[in-house]
Coordinates of C-alpha atoms and ligand atoms in Angstrom, one line a residue:
X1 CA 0.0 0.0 0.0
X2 CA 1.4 3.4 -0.9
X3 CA 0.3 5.9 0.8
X4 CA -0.4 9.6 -0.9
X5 CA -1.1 12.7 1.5
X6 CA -1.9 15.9 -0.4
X7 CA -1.7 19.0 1.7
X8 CA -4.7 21.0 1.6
X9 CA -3.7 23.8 3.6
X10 CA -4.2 27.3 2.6
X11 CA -1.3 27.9 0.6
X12 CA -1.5 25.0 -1.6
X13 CA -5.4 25.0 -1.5
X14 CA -4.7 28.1 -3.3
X15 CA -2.4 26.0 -5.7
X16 CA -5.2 23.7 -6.6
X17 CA -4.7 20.9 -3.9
X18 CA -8.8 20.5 -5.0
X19 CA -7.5 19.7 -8.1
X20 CA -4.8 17.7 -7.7
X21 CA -6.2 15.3 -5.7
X22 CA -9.1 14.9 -8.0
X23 CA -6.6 14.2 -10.9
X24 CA -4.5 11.5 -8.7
X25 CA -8.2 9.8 -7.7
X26 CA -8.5 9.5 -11.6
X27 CA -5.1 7.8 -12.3
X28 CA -5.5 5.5 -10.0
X29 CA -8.8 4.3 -11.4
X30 CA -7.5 4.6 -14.6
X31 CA -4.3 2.3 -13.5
X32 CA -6.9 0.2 -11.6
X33 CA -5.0 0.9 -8.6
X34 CA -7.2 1.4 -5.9
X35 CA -6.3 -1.2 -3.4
X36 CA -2.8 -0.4 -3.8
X37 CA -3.1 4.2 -2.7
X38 CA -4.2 5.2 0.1
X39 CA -4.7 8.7 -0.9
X40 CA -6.0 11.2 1.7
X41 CA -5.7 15.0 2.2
X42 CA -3.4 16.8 5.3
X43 CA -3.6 20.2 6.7
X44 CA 0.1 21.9 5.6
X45 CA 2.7 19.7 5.7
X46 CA 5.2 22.4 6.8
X47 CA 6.4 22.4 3.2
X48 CA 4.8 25.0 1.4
X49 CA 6.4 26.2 -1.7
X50 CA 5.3 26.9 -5.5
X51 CA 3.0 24.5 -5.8
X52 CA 0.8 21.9 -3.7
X53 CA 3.0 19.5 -1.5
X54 CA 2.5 16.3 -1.7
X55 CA 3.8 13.2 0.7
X56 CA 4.3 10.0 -1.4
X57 CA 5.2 8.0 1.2
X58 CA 8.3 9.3 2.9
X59 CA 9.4 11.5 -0.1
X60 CA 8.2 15.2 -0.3
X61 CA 7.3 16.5 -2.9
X62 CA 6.2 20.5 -2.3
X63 CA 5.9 21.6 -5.8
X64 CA 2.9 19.5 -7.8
X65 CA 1.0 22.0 -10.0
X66 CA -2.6 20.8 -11.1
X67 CA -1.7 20.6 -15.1
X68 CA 1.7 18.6 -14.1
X69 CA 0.0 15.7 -12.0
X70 CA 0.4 13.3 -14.8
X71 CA 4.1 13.7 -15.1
X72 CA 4.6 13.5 -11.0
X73 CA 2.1 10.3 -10.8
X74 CA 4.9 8.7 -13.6
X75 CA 7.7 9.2 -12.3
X76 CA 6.5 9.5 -8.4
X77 CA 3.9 7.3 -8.2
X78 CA 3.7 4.5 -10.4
X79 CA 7.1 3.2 -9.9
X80 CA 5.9 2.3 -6.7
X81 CA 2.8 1.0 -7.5
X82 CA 4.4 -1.9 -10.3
X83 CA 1.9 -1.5 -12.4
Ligands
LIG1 S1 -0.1 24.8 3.1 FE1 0.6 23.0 2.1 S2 2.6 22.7 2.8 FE2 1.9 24.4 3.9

């Protein structure tokens, strides 16, 4: 299980945290990986930079931007997934 926090805190609500987790909910259907992502939302994760943090596991990553969540769920995600 790989789990997937997105901040929703005010600064990267403001970045489209709304919109960012509604794009990783759709590639993981779309991978059929929903037993495998435990995706859920935090308040900030003490990160906040120029785009929405995300927590992918242990890894940080504070920079996701709503029209780049297919590139970070490639190379971030999926590799952990093996699918
Ligand atoms: S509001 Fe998201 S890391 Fe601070």
């Amino acid at each position: 299980m790989v789990e997937i926090i997105v901040c929703v805190g005010s600064s990267c609500h403001l970045k489209g945290s709304y919109d960012v987790i509604q794009r990783l909910e759709e590639l993981v259907a779309e991978h059929e990986a929903e037993d495998l992502v435990d995706l859920s939302g935090s308040f900030c994760l003490g990160s906040c930079g120029k785009g929405v943090t995300v927590r992918v596991g242990e890894a940080v990553y504070p920079d996701v931007l709503p029209d780049d969540v297919d590139r970070f769920f490639a190379e971030c995600v999926k590799p952990r997934l093996g699918v």
